[in-house]
mmCIF file of C-alpha atoms in Angstrom:
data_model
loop_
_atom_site.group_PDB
_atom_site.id
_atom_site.type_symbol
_atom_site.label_atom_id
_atom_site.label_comp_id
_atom_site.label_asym_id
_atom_site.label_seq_id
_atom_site.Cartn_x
_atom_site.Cartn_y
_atom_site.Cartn_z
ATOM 1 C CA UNK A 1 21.646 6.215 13.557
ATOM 2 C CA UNK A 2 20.270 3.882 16.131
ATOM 3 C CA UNK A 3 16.589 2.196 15.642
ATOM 4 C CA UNK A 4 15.749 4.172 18.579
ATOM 5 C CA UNK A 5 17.212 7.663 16.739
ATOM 6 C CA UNK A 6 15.631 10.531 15.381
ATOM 7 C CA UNK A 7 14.688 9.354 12.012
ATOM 8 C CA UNK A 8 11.205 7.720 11.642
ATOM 9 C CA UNK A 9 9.617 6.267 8.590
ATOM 10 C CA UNK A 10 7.092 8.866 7.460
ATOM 11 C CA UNK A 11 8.647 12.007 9.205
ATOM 12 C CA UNK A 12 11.539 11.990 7.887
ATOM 13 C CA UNK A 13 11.080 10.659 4.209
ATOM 14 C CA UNK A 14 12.563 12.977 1.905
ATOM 15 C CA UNK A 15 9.272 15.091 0.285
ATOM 16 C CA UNK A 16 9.406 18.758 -1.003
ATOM 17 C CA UNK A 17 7.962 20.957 1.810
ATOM 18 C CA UNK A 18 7.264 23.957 -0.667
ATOM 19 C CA UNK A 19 5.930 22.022 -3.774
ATOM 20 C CA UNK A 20 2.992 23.206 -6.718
ATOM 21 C CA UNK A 21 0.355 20.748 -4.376
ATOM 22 C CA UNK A 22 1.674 23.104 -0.899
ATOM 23 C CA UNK A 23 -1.879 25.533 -0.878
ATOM 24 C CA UNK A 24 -3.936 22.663 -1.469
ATOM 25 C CA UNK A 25 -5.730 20.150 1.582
ATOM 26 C CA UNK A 26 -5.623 17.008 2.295
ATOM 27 C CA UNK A 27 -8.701 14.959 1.670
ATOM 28 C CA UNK A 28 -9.540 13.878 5.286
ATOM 29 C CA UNK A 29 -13.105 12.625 4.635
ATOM 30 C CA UNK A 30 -15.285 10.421 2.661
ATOM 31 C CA UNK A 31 -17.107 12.794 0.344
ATOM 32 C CA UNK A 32 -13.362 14.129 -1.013
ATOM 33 C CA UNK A 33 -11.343 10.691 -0.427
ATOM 34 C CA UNK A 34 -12.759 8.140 -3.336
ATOM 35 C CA UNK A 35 -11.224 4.371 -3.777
ATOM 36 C CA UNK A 36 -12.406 1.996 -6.402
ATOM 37 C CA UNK A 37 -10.368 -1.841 -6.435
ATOM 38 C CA UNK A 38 -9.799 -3.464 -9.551
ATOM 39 C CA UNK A 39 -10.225 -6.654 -9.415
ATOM 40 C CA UNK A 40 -7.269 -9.596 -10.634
ATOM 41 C CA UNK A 41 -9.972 -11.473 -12.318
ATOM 42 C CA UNK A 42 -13.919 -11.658 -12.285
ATOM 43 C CA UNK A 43 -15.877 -14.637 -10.730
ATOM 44 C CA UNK A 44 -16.823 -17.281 -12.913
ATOM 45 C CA UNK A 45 -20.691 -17.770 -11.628
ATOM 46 C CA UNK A 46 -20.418 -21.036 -9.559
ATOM 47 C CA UNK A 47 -18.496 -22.377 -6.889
ATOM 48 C CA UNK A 48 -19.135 -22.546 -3.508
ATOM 49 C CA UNK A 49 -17.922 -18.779 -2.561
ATOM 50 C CA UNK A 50 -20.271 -15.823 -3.060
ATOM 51 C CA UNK A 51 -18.194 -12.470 -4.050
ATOM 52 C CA UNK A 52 -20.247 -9.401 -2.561
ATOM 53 C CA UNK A 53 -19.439 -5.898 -4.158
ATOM 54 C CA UNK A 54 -20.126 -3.393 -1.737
ATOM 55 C CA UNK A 55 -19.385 0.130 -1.474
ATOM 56 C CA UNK A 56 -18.697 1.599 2.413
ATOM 57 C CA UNK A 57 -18.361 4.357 4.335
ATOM 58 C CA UNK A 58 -17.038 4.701 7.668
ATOM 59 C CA UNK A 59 -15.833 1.235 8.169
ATOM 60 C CA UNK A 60 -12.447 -0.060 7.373
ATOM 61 C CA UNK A 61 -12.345 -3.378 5.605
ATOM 62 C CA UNK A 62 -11.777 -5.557 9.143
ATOM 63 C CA UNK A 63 -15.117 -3.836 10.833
ATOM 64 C CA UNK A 64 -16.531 -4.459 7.455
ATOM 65 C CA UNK A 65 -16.081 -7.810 7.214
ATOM 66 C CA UNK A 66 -16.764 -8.377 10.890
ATOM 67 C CA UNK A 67 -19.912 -6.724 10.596
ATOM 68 C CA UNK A 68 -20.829 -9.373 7.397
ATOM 69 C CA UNK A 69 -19.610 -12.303 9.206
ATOM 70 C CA UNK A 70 -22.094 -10.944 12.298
ATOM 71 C CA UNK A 71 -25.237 -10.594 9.809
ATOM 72 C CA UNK A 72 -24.461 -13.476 7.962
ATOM 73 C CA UNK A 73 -23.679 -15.752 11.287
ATOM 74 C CA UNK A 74 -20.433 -16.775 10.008
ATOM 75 C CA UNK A 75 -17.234 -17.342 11.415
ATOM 76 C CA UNK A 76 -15.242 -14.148 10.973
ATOM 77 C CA UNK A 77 -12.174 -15.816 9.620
ATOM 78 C CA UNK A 78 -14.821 -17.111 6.721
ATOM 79 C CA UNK A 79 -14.692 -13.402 5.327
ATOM 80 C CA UNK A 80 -12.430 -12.796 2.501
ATOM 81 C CA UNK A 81 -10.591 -9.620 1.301
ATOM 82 C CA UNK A 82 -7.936 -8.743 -1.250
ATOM 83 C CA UNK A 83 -7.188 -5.252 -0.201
ATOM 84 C CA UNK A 84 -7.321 -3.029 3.207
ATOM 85 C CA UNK A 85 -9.230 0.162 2.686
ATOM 86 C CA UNK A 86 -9.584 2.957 5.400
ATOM 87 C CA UNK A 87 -12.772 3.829 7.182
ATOM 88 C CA UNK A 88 -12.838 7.728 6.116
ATOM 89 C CA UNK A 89 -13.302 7.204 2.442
ATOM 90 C CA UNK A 90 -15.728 5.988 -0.107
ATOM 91 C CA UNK A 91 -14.438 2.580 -0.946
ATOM 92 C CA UNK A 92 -15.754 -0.354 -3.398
ATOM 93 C CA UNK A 93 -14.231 -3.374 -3.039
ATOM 94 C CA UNK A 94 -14.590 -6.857 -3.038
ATOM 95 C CA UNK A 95 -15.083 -9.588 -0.443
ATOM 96 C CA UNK A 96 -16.126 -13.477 -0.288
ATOM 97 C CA UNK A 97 -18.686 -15.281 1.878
ATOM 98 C CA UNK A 98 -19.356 -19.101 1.808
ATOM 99 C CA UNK A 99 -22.210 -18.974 -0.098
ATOM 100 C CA UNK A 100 -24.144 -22.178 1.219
ATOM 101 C CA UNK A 101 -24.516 -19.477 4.540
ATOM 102 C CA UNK A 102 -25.036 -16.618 2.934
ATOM 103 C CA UNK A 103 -26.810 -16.655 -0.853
ATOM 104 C CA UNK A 104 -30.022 -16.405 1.223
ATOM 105 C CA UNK A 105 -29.292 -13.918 3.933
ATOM 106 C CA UNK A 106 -28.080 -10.555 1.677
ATOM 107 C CA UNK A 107 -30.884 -9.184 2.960
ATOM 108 C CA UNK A 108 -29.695 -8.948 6.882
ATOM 109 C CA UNK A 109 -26.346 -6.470 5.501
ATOM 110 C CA UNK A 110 -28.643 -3.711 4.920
ATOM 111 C CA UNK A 111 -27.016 -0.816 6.902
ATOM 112 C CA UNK A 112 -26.381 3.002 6.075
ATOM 113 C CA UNK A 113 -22.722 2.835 5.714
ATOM 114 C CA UNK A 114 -23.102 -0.014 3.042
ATOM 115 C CA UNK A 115 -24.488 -0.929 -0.354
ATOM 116 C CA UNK A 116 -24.378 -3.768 -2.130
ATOM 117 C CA UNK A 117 -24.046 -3.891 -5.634
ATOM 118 C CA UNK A 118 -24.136 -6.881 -6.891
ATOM 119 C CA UNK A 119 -23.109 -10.448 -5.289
ATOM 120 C CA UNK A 120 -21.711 -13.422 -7.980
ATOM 121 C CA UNK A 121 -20.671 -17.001 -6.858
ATOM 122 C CA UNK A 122 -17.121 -18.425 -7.782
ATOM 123 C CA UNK A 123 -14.660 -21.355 -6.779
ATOM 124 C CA UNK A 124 -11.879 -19.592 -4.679
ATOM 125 C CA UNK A 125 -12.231 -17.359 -0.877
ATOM 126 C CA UNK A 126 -10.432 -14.125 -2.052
ATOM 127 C CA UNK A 127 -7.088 -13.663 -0.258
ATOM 128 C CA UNK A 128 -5.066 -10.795 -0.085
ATOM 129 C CA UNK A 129 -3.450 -9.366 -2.980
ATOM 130 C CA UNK A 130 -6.255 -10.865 -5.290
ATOM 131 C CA UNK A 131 -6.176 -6.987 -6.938
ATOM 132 C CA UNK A 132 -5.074 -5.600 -10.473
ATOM 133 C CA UNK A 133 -4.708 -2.245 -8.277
ATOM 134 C CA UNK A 134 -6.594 0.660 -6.890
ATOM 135 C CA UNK A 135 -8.281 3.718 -8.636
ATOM 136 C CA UNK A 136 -8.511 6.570 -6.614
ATOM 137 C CA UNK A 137 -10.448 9.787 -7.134
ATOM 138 C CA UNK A 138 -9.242 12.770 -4.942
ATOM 139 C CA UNK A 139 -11.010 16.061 -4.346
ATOM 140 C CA UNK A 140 -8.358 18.377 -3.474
ATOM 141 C CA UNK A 141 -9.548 21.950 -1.794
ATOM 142 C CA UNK A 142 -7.569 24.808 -1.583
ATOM 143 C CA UNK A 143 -5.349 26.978 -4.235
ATOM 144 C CA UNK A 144 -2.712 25.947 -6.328
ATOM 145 C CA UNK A 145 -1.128 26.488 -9.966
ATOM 146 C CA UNK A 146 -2.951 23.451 -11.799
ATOM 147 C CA UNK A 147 0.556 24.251 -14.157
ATOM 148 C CA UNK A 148 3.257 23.073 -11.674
ATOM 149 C CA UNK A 149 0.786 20.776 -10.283
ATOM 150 C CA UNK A 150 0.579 18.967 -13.496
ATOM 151 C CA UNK A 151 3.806 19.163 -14.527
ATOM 152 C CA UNK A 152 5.097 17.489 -11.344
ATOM 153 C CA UNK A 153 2.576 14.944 -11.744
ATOM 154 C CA UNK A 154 3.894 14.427 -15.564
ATOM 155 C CA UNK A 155 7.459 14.381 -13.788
ATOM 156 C CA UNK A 156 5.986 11.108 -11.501
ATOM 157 C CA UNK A 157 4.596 9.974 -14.797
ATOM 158 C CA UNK A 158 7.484 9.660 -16.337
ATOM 159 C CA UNK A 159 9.988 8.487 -13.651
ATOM 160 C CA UNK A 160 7.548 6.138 -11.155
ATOM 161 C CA UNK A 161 6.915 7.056 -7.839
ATOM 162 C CA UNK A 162 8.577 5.956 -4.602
ATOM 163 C CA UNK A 163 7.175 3.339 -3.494
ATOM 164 C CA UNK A 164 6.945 4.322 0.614
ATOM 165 C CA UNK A 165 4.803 2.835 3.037
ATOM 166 C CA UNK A 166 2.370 5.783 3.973
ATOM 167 C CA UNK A 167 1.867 7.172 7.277
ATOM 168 C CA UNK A 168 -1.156 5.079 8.052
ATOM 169 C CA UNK A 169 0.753 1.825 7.823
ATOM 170 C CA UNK A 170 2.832 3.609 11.449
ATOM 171 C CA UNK A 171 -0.328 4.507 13.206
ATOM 172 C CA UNK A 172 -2.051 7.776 14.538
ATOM 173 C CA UNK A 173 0.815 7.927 17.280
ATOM 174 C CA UNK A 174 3.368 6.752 14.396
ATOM 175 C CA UNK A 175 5.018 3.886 16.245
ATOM 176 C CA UNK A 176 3.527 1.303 14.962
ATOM 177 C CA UNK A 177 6.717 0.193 14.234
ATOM 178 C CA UNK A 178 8.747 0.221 17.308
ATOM 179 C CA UNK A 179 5.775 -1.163 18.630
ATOM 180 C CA UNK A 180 6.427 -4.371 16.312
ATOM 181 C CA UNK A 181 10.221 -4.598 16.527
ATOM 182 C CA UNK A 182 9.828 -4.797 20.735
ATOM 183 C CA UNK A 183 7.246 -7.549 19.472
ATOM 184 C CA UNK A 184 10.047 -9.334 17.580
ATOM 185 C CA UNK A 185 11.966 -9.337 21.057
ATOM 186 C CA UNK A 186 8.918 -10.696 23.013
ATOM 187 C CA UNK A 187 9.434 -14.273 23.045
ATOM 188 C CA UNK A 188 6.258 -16.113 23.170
ATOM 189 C CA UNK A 189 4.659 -13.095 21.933
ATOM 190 C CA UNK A 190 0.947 -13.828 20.766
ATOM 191 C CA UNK A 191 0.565 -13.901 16.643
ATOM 192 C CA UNK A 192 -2.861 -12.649 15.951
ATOM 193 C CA UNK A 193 -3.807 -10.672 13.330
ATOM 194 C CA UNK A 194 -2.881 -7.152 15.739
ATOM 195 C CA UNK A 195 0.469 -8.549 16.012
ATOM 196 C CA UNK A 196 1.006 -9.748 12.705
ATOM 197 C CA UNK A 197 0.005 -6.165 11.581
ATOM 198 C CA UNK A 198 2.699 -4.395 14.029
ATOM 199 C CA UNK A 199 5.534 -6.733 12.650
ATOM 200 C CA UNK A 200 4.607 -5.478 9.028
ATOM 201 C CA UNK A 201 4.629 -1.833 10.735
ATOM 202 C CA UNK A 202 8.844 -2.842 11.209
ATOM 203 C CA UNK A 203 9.179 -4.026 8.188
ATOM 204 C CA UNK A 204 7.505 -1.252 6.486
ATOM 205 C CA UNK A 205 9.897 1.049 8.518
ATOM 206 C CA UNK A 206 12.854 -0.283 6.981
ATOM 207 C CA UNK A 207 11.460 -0.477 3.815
ATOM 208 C CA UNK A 208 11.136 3.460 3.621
ATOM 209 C CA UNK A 209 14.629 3.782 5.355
ATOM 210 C CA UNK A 210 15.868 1.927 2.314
ATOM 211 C CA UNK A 211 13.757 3.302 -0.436
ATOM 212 C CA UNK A 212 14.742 7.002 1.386
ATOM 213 C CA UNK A 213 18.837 5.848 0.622
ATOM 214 C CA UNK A 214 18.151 4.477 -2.777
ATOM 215 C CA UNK A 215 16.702 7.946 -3.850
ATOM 216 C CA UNK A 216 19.302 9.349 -1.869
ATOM 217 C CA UNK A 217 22.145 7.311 -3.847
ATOM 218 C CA UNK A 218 20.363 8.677 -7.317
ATOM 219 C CA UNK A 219 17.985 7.474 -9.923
ATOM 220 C CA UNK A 220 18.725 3.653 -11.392
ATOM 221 C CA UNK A 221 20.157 0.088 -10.883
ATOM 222 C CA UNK A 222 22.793 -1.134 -8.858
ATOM 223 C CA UNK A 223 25.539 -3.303 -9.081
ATOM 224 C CA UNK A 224 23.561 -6.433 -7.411
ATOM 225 C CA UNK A 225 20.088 -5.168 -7.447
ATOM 226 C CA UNK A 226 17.334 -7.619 -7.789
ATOM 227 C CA UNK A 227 15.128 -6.321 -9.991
ATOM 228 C CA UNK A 228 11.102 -6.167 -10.134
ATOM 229 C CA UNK A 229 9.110 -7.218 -12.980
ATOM 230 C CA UNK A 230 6.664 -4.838 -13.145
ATOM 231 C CA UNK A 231 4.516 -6.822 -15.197
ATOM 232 C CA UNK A 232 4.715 -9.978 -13.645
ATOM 233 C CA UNK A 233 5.103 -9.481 -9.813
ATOM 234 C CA UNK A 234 8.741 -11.181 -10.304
ATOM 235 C CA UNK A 235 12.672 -10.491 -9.356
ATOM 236 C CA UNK A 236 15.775 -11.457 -11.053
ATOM 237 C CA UNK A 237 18.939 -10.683 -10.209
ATOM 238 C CA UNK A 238 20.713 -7.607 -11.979
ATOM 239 C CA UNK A 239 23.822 -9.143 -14.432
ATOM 240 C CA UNK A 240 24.809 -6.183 -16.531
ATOM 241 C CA UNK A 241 23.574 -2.832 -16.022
ATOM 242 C CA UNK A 242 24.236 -1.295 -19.075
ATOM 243 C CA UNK A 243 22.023 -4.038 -20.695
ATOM 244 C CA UNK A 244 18.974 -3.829 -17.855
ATOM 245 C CA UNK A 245 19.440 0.268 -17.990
ATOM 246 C CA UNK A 246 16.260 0.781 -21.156
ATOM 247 C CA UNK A 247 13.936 -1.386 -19.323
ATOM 248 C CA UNK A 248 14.182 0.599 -15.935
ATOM 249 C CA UNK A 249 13.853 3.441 -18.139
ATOM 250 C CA UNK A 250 10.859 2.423 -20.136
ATOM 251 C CA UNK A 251 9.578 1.607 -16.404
ATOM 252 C CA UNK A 252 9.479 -2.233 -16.996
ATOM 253 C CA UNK A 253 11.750 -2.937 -14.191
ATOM 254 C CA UNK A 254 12.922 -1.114 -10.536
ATOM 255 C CA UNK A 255 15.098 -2.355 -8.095
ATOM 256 C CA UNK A 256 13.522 -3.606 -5.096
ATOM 257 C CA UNK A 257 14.176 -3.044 -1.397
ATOM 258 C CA UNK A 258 13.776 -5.313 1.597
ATOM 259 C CA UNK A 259 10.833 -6.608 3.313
ATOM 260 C CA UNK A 260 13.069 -8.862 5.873
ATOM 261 C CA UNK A 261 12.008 -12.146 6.684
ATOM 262 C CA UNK A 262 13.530 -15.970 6.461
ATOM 263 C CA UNK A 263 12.610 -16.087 2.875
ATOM 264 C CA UNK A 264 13.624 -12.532 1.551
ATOM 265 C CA UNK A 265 16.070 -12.698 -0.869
ATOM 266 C CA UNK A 266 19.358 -10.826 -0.421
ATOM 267 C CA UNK A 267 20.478 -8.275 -3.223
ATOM 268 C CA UNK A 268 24.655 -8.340 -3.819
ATOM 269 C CA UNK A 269 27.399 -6.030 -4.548
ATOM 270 C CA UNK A 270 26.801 -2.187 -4.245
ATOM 271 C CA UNK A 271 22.792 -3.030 -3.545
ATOM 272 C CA UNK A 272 23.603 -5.376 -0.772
ATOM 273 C CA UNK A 273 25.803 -3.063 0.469
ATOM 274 C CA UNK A 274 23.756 -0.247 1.085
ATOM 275 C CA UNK A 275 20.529 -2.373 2.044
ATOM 276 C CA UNK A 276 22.737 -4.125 4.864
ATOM 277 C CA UNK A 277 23.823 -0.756 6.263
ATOM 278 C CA UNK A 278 20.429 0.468 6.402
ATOM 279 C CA UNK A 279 18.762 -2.763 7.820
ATOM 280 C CA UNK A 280 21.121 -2.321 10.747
ATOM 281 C CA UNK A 281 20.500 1.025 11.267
ATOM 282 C CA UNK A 282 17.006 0.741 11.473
ATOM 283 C CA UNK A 283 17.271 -2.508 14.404
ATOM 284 C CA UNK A 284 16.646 -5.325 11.845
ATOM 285 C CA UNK A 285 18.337 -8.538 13.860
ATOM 286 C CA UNK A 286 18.816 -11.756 11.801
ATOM 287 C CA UNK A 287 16.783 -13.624 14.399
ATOM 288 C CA UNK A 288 14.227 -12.028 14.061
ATOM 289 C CA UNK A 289 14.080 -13.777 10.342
ATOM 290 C CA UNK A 290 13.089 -17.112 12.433
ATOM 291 C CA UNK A 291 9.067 -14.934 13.094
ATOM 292 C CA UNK A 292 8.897 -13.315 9.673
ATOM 293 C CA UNK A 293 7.908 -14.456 6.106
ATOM 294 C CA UNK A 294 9.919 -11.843 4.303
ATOM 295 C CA UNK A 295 10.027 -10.426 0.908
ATOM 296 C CA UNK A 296 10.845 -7.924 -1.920
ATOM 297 C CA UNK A 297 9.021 -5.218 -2.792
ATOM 298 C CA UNK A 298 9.487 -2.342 -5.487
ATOM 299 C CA UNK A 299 11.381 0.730 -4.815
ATOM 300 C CA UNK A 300 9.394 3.017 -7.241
ATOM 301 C CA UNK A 301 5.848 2.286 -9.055
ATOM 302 C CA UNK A 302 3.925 3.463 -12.508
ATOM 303 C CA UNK A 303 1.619 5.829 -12.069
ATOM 304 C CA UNK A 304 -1.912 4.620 -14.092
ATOM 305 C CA UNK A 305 -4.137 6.661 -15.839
ATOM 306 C CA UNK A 306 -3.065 9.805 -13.548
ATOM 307 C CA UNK A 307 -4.972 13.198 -14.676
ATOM 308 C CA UNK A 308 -5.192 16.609 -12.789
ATOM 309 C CA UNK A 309 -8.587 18.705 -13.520
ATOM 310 C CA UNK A 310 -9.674 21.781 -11.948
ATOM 311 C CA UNK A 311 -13.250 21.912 -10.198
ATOM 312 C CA UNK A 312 -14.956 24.571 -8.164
ATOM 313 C CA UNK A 313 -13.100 24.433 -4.421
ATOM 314 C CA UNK A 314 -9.701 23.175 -6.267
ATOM 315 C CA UNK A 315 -8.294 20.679 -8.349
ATOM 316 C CA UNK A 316 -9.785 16.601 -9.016
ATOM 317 C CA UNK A 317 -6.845 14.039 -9.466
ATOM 318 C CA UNK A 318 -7.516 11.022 -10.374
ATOM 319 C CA UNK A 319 -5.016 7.905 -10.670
ATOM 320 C CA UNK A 320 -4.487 4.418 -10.826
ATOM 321 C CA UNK A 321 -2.013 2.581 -8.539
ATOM 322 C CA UNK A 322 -0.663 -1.091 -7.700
ATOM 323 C CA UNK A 323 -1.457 -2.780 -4.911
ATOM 324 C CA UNK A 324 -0.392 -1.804 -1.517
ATOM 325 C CA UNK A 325 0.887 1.101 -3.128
ATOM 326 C CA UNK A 326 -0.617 4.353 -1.354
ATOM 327 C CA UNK A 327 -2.567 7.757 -3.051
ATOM 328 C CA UNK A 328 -0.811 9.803 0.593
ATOM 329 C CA UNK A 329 2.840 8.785 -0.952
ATOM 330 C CA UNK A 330 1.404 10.480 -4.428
ATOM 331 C CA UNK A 331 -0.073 13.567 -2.259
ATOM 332 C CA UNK A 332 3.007 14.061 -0.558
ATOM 333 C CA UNK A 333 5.439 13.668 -2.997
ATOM 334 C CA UNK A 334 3.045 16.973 -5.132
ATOM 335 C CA UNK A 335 3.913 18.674 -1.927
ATOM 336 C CA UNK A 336 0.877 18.300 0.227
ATOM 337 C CA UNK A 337 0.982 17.844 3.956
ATOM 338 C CA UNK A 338 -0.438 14.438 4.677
ATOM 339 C CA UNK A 339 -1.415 13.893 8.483
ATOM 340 C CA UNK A 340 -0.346 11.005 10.698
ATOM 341 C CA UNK A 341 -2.696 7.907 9.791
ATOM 342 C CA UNK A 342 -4.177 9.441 6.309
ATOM 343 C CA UNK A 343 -6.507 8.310 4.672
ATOM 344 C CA UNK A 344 -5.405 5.292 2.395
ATOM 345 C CA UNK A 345 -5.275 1.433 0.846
ATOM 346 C CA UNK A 346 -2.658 -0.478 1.749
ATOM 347 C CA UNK A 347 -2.205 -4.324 2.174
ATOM 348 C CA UNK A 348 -2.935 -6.352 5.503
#
């Protein structure tokens, strides 16, 4: 299959079209869509960064931040962030001002689709990735069995979830990521933000197309998997399987899959194998290495604090995931149709 082929990164990821979640709705808006990040660490009350809390509506976290930086009078790249949240849901997060510009000025980011709930100085802009993870609340409308629901839930529970990039991460047209690959080809291409976004759209592609094989290929390690520490954010490589086997049962490890770039490293054996053969079937090019970073990433995740409760117009779930991991993937994989660009977190 051919990087210009049928297959495409959300489309053709391998959910259940008839499962326990199919009579139920997506949450398309803010009032049924709730997102709450938890932070990686507090701030310590001095420094010369001021941490705003705010919670939004109808802004993403870049028109957020430029509409700070534009109150404030600051330069927009002065605006921290440590996770990407969607514009149609009710989101609190976390971002960082220079506080010598700001401590003063709170006043001027008075605005309907914001509130801000508290503001504390500390030594360090937040950066991307500066998250423990993200607690979303979901407000499901429509009929199900809460039974199956739950048990399939349990089921995720119990075995992690795949770890896909969700269908907002490939844009409302959902070629995001061809649109980043011809990038790739484009030489002298401008490397803004825009740009740098559509060459994570590839990478995300073949990403999926690899975590779509592994599941494929069945449940477990591989002969030359490196493995993720859940725990630590860490991979080693996979010696004996027979002696790694409990801890990617207990969920303390999963294999990873490829996030290509000069300074991804390359699994061996069986898991090289198959993660070759997919890279080139989904138009990775080893120059293109020389523009990209690069990376592993898990192939499944834990599922947090996950519980299922009924209310009035259909069912309430309510989990905690990693970051950059996406709430659509968990939707989706309960059998719900998620729409092109849903509603999500994700990383920059």
């Amino acid at each position: 299959m051919s990087a210009d082929g049928p297959w495409h990164p959300w489309q053709s990821l391998p959910f259940p079209a008839d499962g326990p979640g199919a009579g139920l709705e997506y949450p398309a808006d803010a009032d049924r869509f709730h997102v709450e990040e938890l932070p990686l660490y507090e701030p310590c009350g001095e420094g010369e960064h001021l941490y705003l809390d705010i919670e939004k509506r109808e802004l993403d976290t870049p028109g957020l931040a430029a509409l700070i930086a534009a109150r404030l009078g600051l330069p927009a790249a002065s605006v921290g962030w440590a996770g990407r949240k969607d514009r149609n849901a009710t989101a609190r997060q976390r971002l960082s001002v220079p506080r010598r510009e700001s401590e003063g000025r709170l006043d001027a980011l008075e605005d309907p689709r914001l509130r801000l709930l508290g503001a504390s100085p500390h030594r360090n802009k937040l950066r991307l990735g500066h998250l423990r993870g993200n607690r979303f609340r979901l407000l499901l409308r429509g009929s199900a069995p809460l039974g199956p629901l739950r048990e399939a839930l349990d089921a995720l529970v119990a075995t992690g979830m795949p770890n896909y990039f969700g269908p907002q991460r490939f844009g409302l047209e959902g070629d995001n990521h061809q649109r980043g690959r011809a990038l790739l080809g484009t030489p002298n291409a401008r490397r803004g933000r825009a740009q740098r976004f559509l060459h994570s759209a590839f990478q995300s592609s073949l990403f999926n197309r690899v975590c779509a094989a592994r599941a494929a290929a069945g449940p477990g390690l591989l002969d030359g998997d490196l493995a993720w520490i859940h725990a630590k954010g860490a991979v080693f490589r996979v010696e004996d399987l027979s002696a790694e086997a409990p801890r990617a049962e207990r969920l303390e490890i999963s294999a990873s899959g490829p996030l290509p770039g000069r300074q991804m490293l390359l699994p061996a054996d069986a898991a090289g194998e198959l993660e070759a053969r997919e890279l080139a079937l989904g138009g990775w090019r080893e120059e293109f290495g020389r523009q990209l970073r690069g990376g592993r990433r898990p192939l499944r995740i834990p599922l947090l604090e996950a519980s299922l409760e009924a209310y009035d117009e259909g069912a309430q779930l309510t989990v905690t995931l990693p970051p950059g991991s996406y709430a659509s993937v968990l939707l989706a994989c309960l059998g719900l149709r998620v729409p092109a660009g849903g509603r999500d977190s994700e990383e920059d």
